[in-house]
Amino acid sequence: MAVCSQDLTPLRQTDEDLRREQQRQIFFMESLPGLVFHIYRDNTIRYANRYFRKLFGSPKGQPCNELLKCNGSDCSICPPKDAMDNDKALEKDWTAPNGRTFHVQYSPMTDSSGERMVMALGIDITARKEAEDALLKARDELEDRVRQRTKELQRANSQLRAKSINLVKAKKRADAAAQAKSKFLANMSHEVRTPLNAIIGMTELAIGSGNDEDRREYLDNVLEASTSLLSVLNDILDFSKIEAQKLSLESLDFDPRKVVGSALDMYRPTAEEKGLELFCEVDEDVPATLRGDPSRLRQILLNLLGNAIKFTAKGSVGIRAENADPEDHRHILRFSVTDTGIGIPEDKQQAIFESFLQADDSVTRKHGGTGLGLAISRLLVDLMDGQMTISSREGEGSTFAFTAAFDKASGEEVCHDEEPLPELPKLNILLADDNRLNRQLAATVLKERGHDITSAENGQEVLDLLRAAKFDLVLMDVQMPVMDGVSATRAIRTPGSGVLDPNIPVVAITAHALKGDRERFLETGMNAYVSKPIRVNDLVRAIASAYFGREGREASARKVLAGEEQTFDRETALSLLDGRVELLSMMDGIFLRDTPKDLSALEGALDSGDLETAKRHAHSIKGSSRTVGAVKAGSIAEQLEYQCGKGEKQAAFDSFASLKAEVETALKLIGAEQDGLQGGEDEDNSGG
Ligand code: ADP
């Protein structure tokens, strides 16, 4: 037998090596920190490393879909199947049922027994995935934020643009207004200077002239210039009153035909002088009486007529009045003033209604004027619920038309401006005005009418005189030093004031008759008032109204006397500050802060006999008390100020006691009011 011997040592050696190699591989796979498993075509996993087993348990005896909880999905799309079928390695992310995500590499190969299988190697990428997801989310959020911020910026940008456009517009308007105002000032100064020059020049001539006839002519010119100066000032006052909404219309029964007629009459002489024809047409259906403000209606007509005549060299000027809307429950009248004058260029037709503007604003313009007439007229027409329109052609003429609403006449007696002057008996009048010229003028006029006149320069002198002698009536300027007319009247009406006749009629003379002033004067006990400059007829009417109205008033005056004098008048204080509550509250603050100091300084000064200093502090207390409406404290302080000025030490001491009590009451009251306000604000703050 042939013995074929072969040395098996190398073979055994190879087997041994192989086994060792396999062991090394298994050891390596077992210790890997990732998934390793072998999956076969029959869906069994025949090897899984420790990492796998720890997560999913032992694969033995279980089909892979059960083991991996593959919830029965289509095995044909399973990546190991894919790798096996197509015999190619592939990589896929796989999220296991426990929620962790693996990046798995599937490699088809043949096992040691020659069977095809897929070896899967997976590493846990959950943390990376989460980080990536978070990053993506953050990026999306960032993009959202950027988008939103961009939108906001765009919006802010367009708001800013709109604002700056508005600012530019406002600046342009302000510039135009400033320009118009400075033109207006230059104009106004011219309008005021012209008559003033005439007044001064003519007066000098009159003084120097020995001839009565010349003198009369000069004085006629003075009167004419003064009247024109007054109308300029009235225009300015009217305009500011209307703008500040301080002008209210009267409500009187009147005859519209008379108003139109008297307006035309005013200009008849000028029209005749210029050779202009004047005409007037009032339709039949314009009622004979209406209720409204005849003087303001006449003022509008006079403005329009004045312009029409001023700007017309030849031809005619006239007024037409018609019933604009017979259906309306009020009477709507339409007035038109027509002329055949220079006309107004179309591009100026709106601007001339603006205050201070004129169609011809060149320095060389032919016609004077303030440029306020039309602005005032239009504001008045607004107040009468009407509208003003203009139609004009350059070189041919203009028509200014306006509507105005009136009420039905109430049946009261129709107002007649030219009522005969009332007859007054000879009166003993006490006249108080700090201005010597005004005093002299009123005294002369009244003396000429047979009255006896005694003069005083301030309210305190009025009180002293009324304590010493009987008078029939007081003519009282409102603004005077030492003691003003309102305080003096209050003092006269106060019980125990020592005046012989506390019911004596008082007529106020005032430079400013604004809305509310009338009520204020009458409320303090004045009986009538006239505005400066004083027109003789107005003065006589006011005196008559106060003097003859006395009897009817006695009863109510007695009521006032029996009652307490008013201590506080916060309402008037507020109205004096134009109704601005925040201003009053600021003044209250100053009053609370400064008045106690003033009061103790006043006491100190009185104690040391320094009446000059005491007077100063009394003056300051007077002002601040009145500002906050502590009227009684104000009156006592005023009295004290006067007493200090006169060196009446004992009287000043006496007044101080009552002043102190009054001021302390005021401090308490206003302090409490402020606290109330403060409390309210605090609540607001905590709420917001
Ligand atoms: P003024 O006091 O300067 O006349 P107004 O406000 O009454 O002021 O008028 C403003 C401007 O309107 C006048 O300066 C003038 O240029 C123009 N105007 C007014 N009325 C007429 C008119 N009837 N004909 C021509 N221009 C007129």
XYZ file of C-alpha atoms and ligand atoms in Angstrom:
715
model
C 0.000 0.000 0.000
C 1.340 3.138 -1.016
C 1.611 5.313 1.711
C 1.062 8.813 0.863
C 2.222 10.772 3.615
C 1.641 14.317 3.802
C 2.758 16.692 6.457
C -0.480 18.156 7.827
C 1.232 20.538 10.072
C 0.911 23.510 7.766
C -2.796 22.728 7.158
C -3.491 22.394 10.831
C -1.569 25.548 11.248
C -3.857 27.293 8.703
C -7.016 26.005 10.386
C -5.712 27.183 13.675
C -4.926 30.591 12.173
C -8.374 30.778 10.627
C -10.045 29.933 13.884
C -7.968 32.465 15.689
C -8.738 35.050 13.039
C -12.475 34.325 13.362
C -12.261 34.643 17.107
C -10.426 37.895 16.769
C -13.134 39.108 14.399
C -15.923 38.012 16.729
C -14.170 39.593 19.668
C -13.735 42.733 17.645
C -17.423 42.784 16.603
C -18.575 42.011 20.119
C -16.701 44.903 21.582
C -17.682 47.429 18.900
C -19.719 50.404 20.259
C -22.235 50.041 17.433
C -24.663 47.588 15.863
C -23.345 44.532 14.010
C -25.689 41.865 12.726
C -25.915 39.306 9.920
C -29.207 39.041 8.194
C -30.141 36.255 5.753
C -32.511 35.917 2.883
C -35.005 33.992 5.075
C -35.317 37.087 7.315
C -33.407 35.565 10.147
C -30.652 37.293 12.006
C -28.148 34.636 12.767
C -25.531 36.776 14.378
C -25.906 39.969 16.395
C -23.207 41.568 18.539
C -23.484 42.497 22.179
C -24.442 46.085 21.443
C -27.354 44.831 19.338
C -28.448 42.294 21.889
C -28.432 44.838 24.633
C -30.839 46.971 22.672
C -33.098 44.405 21.008
C -32.482 41.121 22.834
C -31.237 37.876 21.380
C -32.227 37.340 17.730
C -32.435 33.593 18.076
C -35.637 31.993 16.807
C -37.301 35.312 15.855
C -37.887 36.665 12.354
C -36.237 40.038 11.961
C -39.461 42.002 11.610
C -40.635 40.786 14.998
C -37.303 41.346 16.613
C -36.937 44.817 15.223
C -40.661 45.560 15.533
C -40.830 46.383 11.859
C -44.653 46.562 12.088
C -45.081 44.336 9.047
C -44.066 46.825 6.430
C -43.080 45.836 2.954
C -39.872 43.784 3.186
C -39.031 44.441 -0.451
C -38.099 48.018 0.373
C -36.013 46.955 3.364
C -32.408 48.100 2.759
C -30.732 44.667 3.510
C -33.067 43.081 0.978
C -32.144 45.751 -1.493
C -28.438 45.235 -0.847
C -28.793 41.488 -1.223
C -30.936 41.583 -4.381
C -28.739 44.075 -6.139
C -25.529 42.744 -4.595
C -24.298 46.178 -3.690
C -23.394 47.894 -0.477
C -25.582 50.748 0.687
C -25.950 53.113 3.595
C -29.176 54.275 5.178
C -30.302 56.053 8.332
C -32.643 53.897 10.380
C -34.654 54.886 13.407
C -35.096 51.948 15.728
C -38.312 51.302 17.696
C -36.611 52.647 20.825
C -36.340 56.020 19.122
C -32.617 56.029 18.482
C -31.333 56.678 14.993
C -28.482 54.723 13.413
C -26.485 55.263 10.325
C -26.274 51.701 8.934
C -24.019 50.263 6.269
C -25.368 47.113 4.566
C -22.704 44.943 2.843
C -23.720 41.742 0.970
C -21.251 38.845 1.418
C -20.987 35.062 1.694
C -20.638 33.449 5.095
C -18.182 30.716 5.995
C -20.646 28.042 4.871
C -21.086 29.698 1.486
C -24.554 31.198 2.126
C -25.319 34.720 1.025
C -26.142 37.224 3.739
C -25.860 40.904 4.514
C -23.639 42.251 7.243
C -25.088 45.418 8.810
C -22.880 47.874 10.724
C -24.661 50.781 12.439
C -23.493 53.680 14.539
C -25.785 55.670 16.800
C -26.221 59.171 15.316
C -29.138 60.236 17.511
C -27.226 63.060 19.217
C -25.868 64.345 15.931
C -29.316 64.158 14.369
C -30.859 66.045 17.261
C -28.152 68.666 17.021
C -28.762 68.943 13.290
C -32.514 69.207 13.809
C -32.029 71.840 16.493
C -29.704 73.690 14.168
C -32.260 73.546 11.366
C -34.993 74.715 13.681
C -32.804 77.534 14.949
C -32.019 78.512 11.390
C -35.721 78.533 10.485
C -36.516 80.612 13.544
C -33.707 82.974 12.752
C -34.943 83.340 9.210
C -38.446 83.991 10.527
C -37.138 86.607 12.915
C -35.094 88.268 10.206
C -38.115 88.291 7.934
C -40.288 89.773 10.648
C -37.686 92.366 11.640
C -37.251 93.318 8.002
C -40.964 93.835 7.758
C -40.945 95.962 10.903
C -38.047 97.983 9.614
C -39.795 98.481 6.306
C -42.897 99.615 8.121
C -40.933 101.954 10.402
C -39.107 103.200 7.389
C -42.268 104.063 5.519
C -43.705 105.689 8.654
C -40.553 107.737 8.975
C -40.763 108.685 5.349
C -44.393 109.770 5.787
C -43.416 111.695 8.914
C -40.604 113.460 7.216
C -42.864 114.332 4.289
C -45.353 115.744 6.806
C -42.577 117.595 8.570
C -41.407 119.127 5.352
C -45.004 120.105 4.594
C -45.480 121.504 8.101
C -42.230 123.403 7.826
C -43.320 124.832 4.511
C -46.620 125.841 6.048
C -44.883 127.305 9.093
C -42.459 129.175 6.860
C -45.338 130.510 4.798
C -47.216 131.473 7.962
C -44.124 133.137 9.428
C -43.605 134.989 6.185
C -47.242 136.030 6.065
C -47.051 137.148 9.681
C -43.962 139.248 9.195
C -45.533 140.769 6.114
C -48.616 141.317 8.209
C -46.578 143.014 10.926
C -44.895 145.296 8.443
C -48.292 146.006 6.975
C -49.941 146.483 10.314
C -47.237 148.786 11.501
C -47.881 150.808 8.361
C -51.630 150.718 8.935
C -51.217 151.879 12.532
C -48.538 154.461 11.822
C -50.433 156.203 9.059
C -53.390 157.328 11.183
C -51.127 157.881 14.191
C -48.930 160.200 12.147
C -52.027 162.052 11.085
C -53.277 162.262 14.665
C -49.979 163.567 16.017
C -49.403 165.959 13.132
C -52.942 167.329 13.109
C -52.980 167.711 16.887
C -49.741 169.684 16.761
C -51.238 171.865 14.043
C -54.398 172.381 16.095
C -52.383 173.354 19.172
C -50.334 175.807 17.152
C -53.214 177.327 15.220
C -54.899 180.527 16.330
C -57.730 180.172 13.853
C -60.868 178.399 15.123
C -61.952 177.235 11.701
C -58.557 175.692 10.903
C -58.454 174.132 14.298
C -61.847 172.520 13.726
C -60.689 171.089 10.431
C -57.542 169.669 12.040
C -59.589 168.097 14.799
C -62.001 166.619 12.241
C -58.980 164.982 10.638
C -57.800 163.733 14.022
C -61.206 162.177 14.598
C -61.188 160.525 11.189
C -57.679 159.127 11.671
C -58.552 157.880 15.154
C -61.634 156.123 13.838
C -59.601 154.384 11.193
C -56.970 153.411 13.784
C -59.689 152.021 15.975
C -61.076 149.931 13.148
C -57.625 148.422 12.521
C -57.349 147.518 16.205
C -60.891 146.158 16.242
C -60.031 143.943 13.299
C -57.050 142.501 15.132
C -59.040 141.994 18.309
C -61.977 140.450 16.484
C -59.727 138.105 14.646
C -57.924 136.900 17.752
C -61.203 136.602 19.638
C -62.749 134.462 16.924
C -59.607 132.371 16.556
C -59.525 131.764 20.302
C -63.222 130.864 20.074
C -64.018 133.619 22.502
C -66.566 135.306 20.322
C -70.176 134.316 20.545
C -73.009 135.685 18.520
C -75.866 137.660 20.013
C -79.392 136.462 19.550
C -81.683 139.426 18.956
C -84.713 140.122 16.834
C -83.769 142.408 13.943
C -84.909 143.708 10.584
C -82.561 142.426 7.828
C -83.603 145.238 5.424
C -82.508 147.808 7.963
C -79.139 146.087 8.416
C -78.493 146.043 4.659
C -79.705 149.634 4.331
C -77.560 150.977 7.160
C -74.469 149.206 5.788
C -75.039 150.874 2.422
C -75.654 154.228 4.093
C -72.267 154.035 5.793
C -70.544 153.940 2.407
C -72.850 156.253 0.485
C -70.604 159.314 0.920
C -67.461 157.432 -0.227
C -69.301 155.913 -3.177
C -70.640 159.308 -4.204
C -67.193 160.815 -3.904
C -65.820 158.158 -6.273
C -68.786 158.522 -8.604
C -69.941 154.929 -8.066
C -73.536 153.838 -8.353
C -74.833 152.027 -5.242
C -77.665 149.531 -5.528
C -79.594 147.340 -3.144
C -82.020 144.491 -3.872
C -83.782 142.556 -1.143
C -86.178 139.841 -2.358
C -89.737 139.908 -1.156
C -89.544 136.537 0.550
C -86.837 137.749 2.927
C -88.690 137.964 6.266
C -89.271 141.343 7.871
C -87.799 140.181 11.182
C -85.298 137.478 12.044
C -83.387 136.403 15.116
C -79.593 136.535 15.069
C -76.687 138.910 15.466
C -77.410 142.056 13.417
C -74.144 143.821 14.271
C -71.980 140.923 13.152
C -74.063 140.595 9.986
C -73.540 144.293 9.339
C -69.815 143.863 10.039
C -69.545 141.235 7.271
C -71.510 143.409 4.849
C -69.387 146.451 5.729
C -66.171 144.481 5.135
C -67.326 143.269 1.745
C -68.803 146.631 0.752
C -65.672 148.450 1.917
C -63.484 146.189 -0.224
C -65.855 146.479 -3.179
C -65.706 150.274 -3.070
C -61.968 150.319 -2.341
C -61.172 148.162 -5.360
C -63.628 149.760 -7.802
C -62.760 152.933 -9.705
C -65.894 153.203 -11.836
C -69.203 151.482 -12.338
C -71.377 150.173 -9.560
C -71.353 148.391 -6.248
C -74.329 146.794 -4.520
C -75.874 144.240 -2.208
C -78.468 141.600 -2.988
C -80.292 139.572 -0.354
C -82.493 136.559 -1.026
C -84.035 133.601 0.724
C -81.607 130.776 -0.094
C -83.641 127.837 1.139
C -87.340 128.507 1.798
C -87.764 124.822 2.802
C -85.306 124.893 5.701
C -86.748 125.117 9.208
C -84.339 128.003 9.862
C -84.139 131.048 7.632
C -81.159 130.669 5.338
C -80.415 133.973 3.650
C -77.966 134.552 0.876
C -76.246 137.921 0.576
C -74.049 138.937 -2.348
C -71.896 142.008 -2.711
C -71.040 142.776 -6.319
C -68.664 145.296 -7.845
C -67.276 146.246 -11.242
C -63.741 146.747 -9.935
C -60.287 145.334 -10.575
C -61.266 141.737 -9.850
C -59.045 139.073 -8.344
C -56.752 136.722 -10.292
C -57.970 133.145 -10.070
C -54.834 131.870 -8.346
C -55.336 134.376 -5.521
C -59.016 133.760 -4.952
C -58.586 131.235 -2.148
C -55.541 132.821 -0.518
C -57.228 136.152 0.167
C -59.416 134.407 2.738
C -56.335 133.476 4.715
C -55.576 135.842 7.520
C -53.052 138.567 6.798
C -52.999 137.879 3.045
C -53.753 140.295 0.291
C -54.026 139.749 -3.439
C -51.394 142.377 -3.973
C -48.792 141.989 -1.262
C -46.126 144.060 -2.955
C -44.613 146.981 -1.105
C -45.897 149.290 -3.760
C -49.518 148.205 -3.451
C -52.002 150.951 -4.040
C -54.587 150.057 -1.424
C -54.078 149.890 2.287
C -55.699 147.326 4.570
C -54.734 144.732 7.116
C -55.634 141.644 5.123
C -57.868 140.553 7.988
C -61.249 141.711 6.724
C -62.075 138.655 4.640
C -60.606 136.225 7.173
C -62.823 137.728 9.867
C -65.849 137.793 7.599
C -65.412 134.165 6.707
C -65.025 133.157 10.367
C -68.176 135.112 11.209
C -70.037 133.430 8.371
C -68.871 130.079 9.785
C -70.305 131.070 13.141
C -73.598 131.795 11.374
C -73.545 128.261 9.896
C -73.071 129.663 6.415
C -70.522 129.600 3.638
C -68.714 132.268 1.711
C -67.933 132.000 -1.996
C -66.290 134.253 -4.504
C -66.604 134.647 -8.236
C -64.388 137.171 -9.892
C -62.747 138.021 -13.197
C -59.669 140.157 -13.381
C -60.523 143.585 -14.746
C -64.291 142.947 -14.699
C -65.266 142.792 -11.070
C -66.090 140.460 -8.199
C -69.026 139.010 -6.333
C -68.569 137.866 -2.765
C -71.583 135.863 -1.613
C -72.378 134.215 1.692
C -75.206 132.324 3.296
C -76.179 132.665 6.938
C -78.755 130.866 9.041
C -81.114 132.788 11.294
C -83.908 131.764 13.595
C -87.494 132.901 13.480
C -88.023 136.164 15.307
C -89.212 135.607 18.861
C -91.609 138.558 18.781
C -89.516 140.616 21.212
C -89.050 144.232 20.424
C -86.811 144.628 17.399
C -83.360 145.917 18.264
C -82.752 149.461 17.097
C -79.190 150.584 17.138
C -80.124 154.166 16.778
C -82.471 154.235 19.725
C -82.807 157.749 21.165
C -80.436 158.342 24.055
C -82.062 157.932 27.467
C -82.595 161.065 29.554
C -80.575 161.002 32.772
C -81.143 163.219 35.811
C -78.160 165.165 37.105
C -75.979 162.554 38.789
C -73.186 162.668 41.319
C -70.713 160.269 39.706
C -67.515 158.828 41.133
C -65.120 158.153 38.266
C -62.168 155.796 38.803
C -59.468 155.385 36.183
C -55.717 155.359 36.652
C -55.116 156.929 33.247
C -55.270 160.724 33.466
C -56.297 161.212 29.840
C -59.125 158.703 30.020
C -60.315 160.254 33.250
C -60.253 163.704 31.746
C -62.110 162.591 28.632
C -64.917 160.855 30.517
C -65.144 163.680 33.056
C -65.424 166.324 30.330
C -68.071 164.438 28.393
C -70.142 163.808 31.521
C -69.730 167.313 32.881
C -70.953 168.644 29.541
C -74.116 166.630 30.163
C -74.546 168.301 33.555
C -73.259 165.601 35.922
C -70.999 166.177 38.931
C -67.758 164.224 38.723
C -65.350 163.192 41.472
C -62.213 161.370 40.348
C -60.288 158.491 41.906
C -57.162 156.726 40.690
C -57.689 153.245 42.045
C -60.136 150.943 43.772
C -58.886 151.705 47.242
C -59.536 155.422 46.725
C -63.034 154.542 45.526
C -63.676 152.640 48.750
C -62.338 155.508 50.864
C -64.519 158.037 49.041
C -67.629 155.851 49.237
C -67.118 155.544 52.993
C -66.965 159.324 53.290
C -69.748 160.548 50.993
C -72.828 159.519 49.041
C -72.673 159.150 45.258
C -75.280 158.111 42.688
C -73.051 155.866 40.596
C -69.463 154.622 40.182
C -67.717 154.447 36.826
C -65.011 151.931 37.464
C -62.031 151.061 35.273
C -61.329 147.328 35.568
C -57.538 147.446 35.424
C -56.047 149.768 38.027
C -53.015 149.570 40.295
C -53.296 149.092 44.084
C -56.813 147.706 43.854
C -58.488 146.803 40.591
C -62.090 147.516 39.723
C -63.319 143.952 40.213
C -61.895 143.731 43.745
C -63.171 147.183 44.597
C -66.675 146.242 43.477
C -66.498 143.046 45.480
C -65.422 145.048 48.513
C -68.275 147.555 48.030
C -70.781 144.691 48.011
C -69.244 142.993 51.067
C -71.191 143.423 54.305
C -69.355 145.600 56.798
C -67.234 147.300 54.137
C -68.202 150.641 55.631
C -69.329 152.193 52.339
C -72.443 154.309 52.789
C -74.360 152.694 49.942
C -73.365 149.071 49.270
C -75.957 148.906 46.473
C -74.548 151.808 44.506
C -74.685 151.112 40.727
C -71.261 150.312 39.266
C -70.444 150.612 35.561
C -67.261 148.831 34.509
C -64.958 150.355 31.923
C -62.959 147.656 30.234
C -60.404 147.402 27.492
C -61.181 143.783 26.809
C -64.706 142.572 26.522
C -64.101 138.929 25.842
C -66.615 136.126 26.026
C -67.268 135.427 29.678
C -66.095 138.845 30.856
C -69.619 140.231 30.951
C -70.723 137.374 33.196
C -67.638 137.836 35.361
C -68.225 141.554 35.795
C -71.893 141.159 36.529
C -71.190 138.323 38.909
C -68.798 140.425 40.983
C -71.567 142.943 41.435
C -71.026 145.341 38.550
C -74.228 146.402 36.852
C -73.178 147.336 33.322
C -70.052 147.807 31.308
C -68.638 149.838 28.403
C -65.625 148.962 26.303
C -62.725 151.268 25.637
C -62.311 153.462 23.689
C -65.393 154.997 25.156
C -68.091 156.163 22.750
C -70.167 158.844 24.403
C -73.507 157.265 23.450
C -72.456 153.833 24.731
C -71.346 155.409 27.997
C -74.650 157.233 28.467
C -76.614 154.043 27.680
C -74.549 151.989 30.159
C -74.987 154.601 32.895
C -78.723 154.703 32.263
C -78.987 150.921 32.308
C -77.113 150.671 35.621
C -78.865 153.640 37.191
C -82.447 152.843 36.141
C -81.954 149.125 36.636
C -81.108 149.742 40.258
C -84.542 149.252 41.704
C -85.036 145.860 40.157
C -81.663 144.859 41.475
C -82.082 145.988 45.042
C -83.854 142.792 45.960
C -81.212 140.495 44.534
C -78.449 142.670 45.966
C -79.958 142.279 49.387
C -79.739 138.557 48.867
C -76.060 138.822 48.023
C -75.479 140.976 51.088
C -77.203 138.534 53.363
C -75.110 135.666 52.050
C -71.446 134.944 52.478
C -68.909 136.670 50.317
C -67.472 134.245 47.827
C -64.230 132.788 49.142
C -63.173 130.660 46.212
C -63.805 131.032 42.553
C -61.956 128.196 40.909
C -64.097 128.417 37.805
C -63.023 131.948 36.999
C -59.433 131.037 37.879
C -59.615 128.233 35.338
C -61.248 130.379 32.694
C -58.533 133.013 33.172
C -56.059 130.282 32.230
C -58.054 129.546 29.090
C -59.560 126.482 30.721
C -56.203 124.691 30.860
C -56.479 122.382 33.842
C -52.804 121.395 33.758
C -51.807 125.058 34.035
C -54.092 125.605 37.004
C -52.668 122.546 38.678
C -49.161 123.921 38.092
C -50.222 127.236 39.611
C -51.709 125.328 42.553
C -48.334 123.684 43.058
C -46.575 127.033 43.091
C -49.197 128.432 45.453
C -48.753 125.512 47.868
C -44.976 125.855 47.700
C -44.519 129.621 47.943
C -47.453 131.082 49.838
C -46.579 129.661 53.291
C -43.090 131.169 52.884
C -44.544 134.505 51.804
C -46.974 134.438 54.687
C -44.319 133.890 57.352
C -42.006 136.430 55.697
C -44.918 138.880 55.745
C -45.518 138.215 59.434
C -41.802 138.677 60.190
C -41.706 141.948 58.281
C -44.813 143.243 60.067
C -43.345 142.275 63.450
C -40.134 144.113 62.748
C -42.049 147.087 61.350
C -40.552 146.733 57.858
C -43.656 147.786 55.944
C -41.845 148.026 52.599
C -40.942 144.317 52.702
C -44.370 143.441 54.099
C -45.948 145.232 51.151
C -43.894 143.186 48.706
C -44.968 139.892 50.255
C -48.613 140.992 50.427
C -48.407 141.832 46.732
C -47.045 138.425 45.926
C -49.721 136.658 48.009
C -52.376 138.762 46.275
C -51.248 137.632 42.831
C -50.836 133.956 43.619
C -54.101 133.739 45.575
C -56.067 135.267 42.725
C -54.417 133.017 40.194
C -55.673 129.933 41.996
C -59.114 131.470 42.635
C -58.697 132.246 46.353
C -60.502 135.536 45.790
C -61.099 136.518 49.373
C -57.461 135.937 50.336
C -56.546 137.995 47.268
C -58.773 140.901 48.349
C -57.420 140.924 51.909
C -53.833 140.748 50.624
C -54.583 143.680 48.376
C -55.953 145.659 51.266
C -52.886 144.784 53.317
C -50.609 145.834 50.492
C -52.361 149.179 50.380
C -52.215 149.608 54.148
C -48.479 148.869 54.166
C -47.989 151.405 51.381
C -49.839 154.026 53.421
C -47.922 153.181 56.605
C -51.096 152.062 58.428
C -49.342 149.616 60.712
C -52.180 148.683 63.050
C -54.664 148.201 60.207
C -52.098 146.013 58.438
C -51.743 143.889 61.575
C -55.517 143.480 61.749
C -55.724 142.490 58.111
C -52.894 139.999 58.575
C -54.919 137.925 61.030
C -57.771 137.450 58.566
C -55.353 136.971 55.663
C -53.612 134.194 57.545
C -56.880 132.391 58.238
C -58.005 132.799 54.622
C -54.681 131.609 53.161
C -54.616 128.618 55.466
C -58.111 127.600 54.346
C -57.011 128.000 50.744
C -53.867 125.932 51.308
C -55.915 123.171 52.856
C -58.496 123.160 50.109
C -56.058 123.254 47.241
C -53.748 120.780 48.955
C -56.634 118.343 49.282
C -57.554 118.871 45.634
C -53.971 118.222 44.534
C -53.809 115.089 46.684
C -56.964 113.888 44.997
C -55.384 114.474 41.610
C -52.168 112.802 42.672
C -54.075 109.781 43.937
C -55.910 109.528 40.625
C -52.645 109.677 38.721
C -51.049 107.039 40.854
C -53.911 104.712 40.215
C -53.536 105.353 36.545
C -49.862 104.586 36.710
C -50.305 101.334 38.521
C -52.975 100.372 36.026
C -50.794 101.115 33.033
P -57.864 144.274 3.476
O -58.138 144.846 4.807
O -56.415 144.315 3.141
O -58.743 144.754 2.390
P -59.299 141.825 3.183
O -59.132 140.526 3.871
O -60.592 142.502 3.298
O -58.118 142.733 3.677
O -58.978 141.594 1.666
C -57.842 140.867 1.296
C -57.461 141.149 -0.117
O -58.429 140.611 -1.018
C -57.399 142.606 -0.465
O -56.176 143.183 -0.082
C -57.554 142.554 -1.959
O -56.315 142.236 -2.564
C -58.503 141.401 -2.195
N -59.904 141.847 -2.351
C -60.878 141.780 -1.432
N -62.052 142.232 -1.936
C -61.819 142.615 -3.207
C -62.634 143.153 -4.247
N -63.939 143.407 -4.088
N -62.034 143.414 -5.437
C -60.727 143.167 -5.616
N -59.909 142.635 -4.668
C -60.436 142.353 -3.476
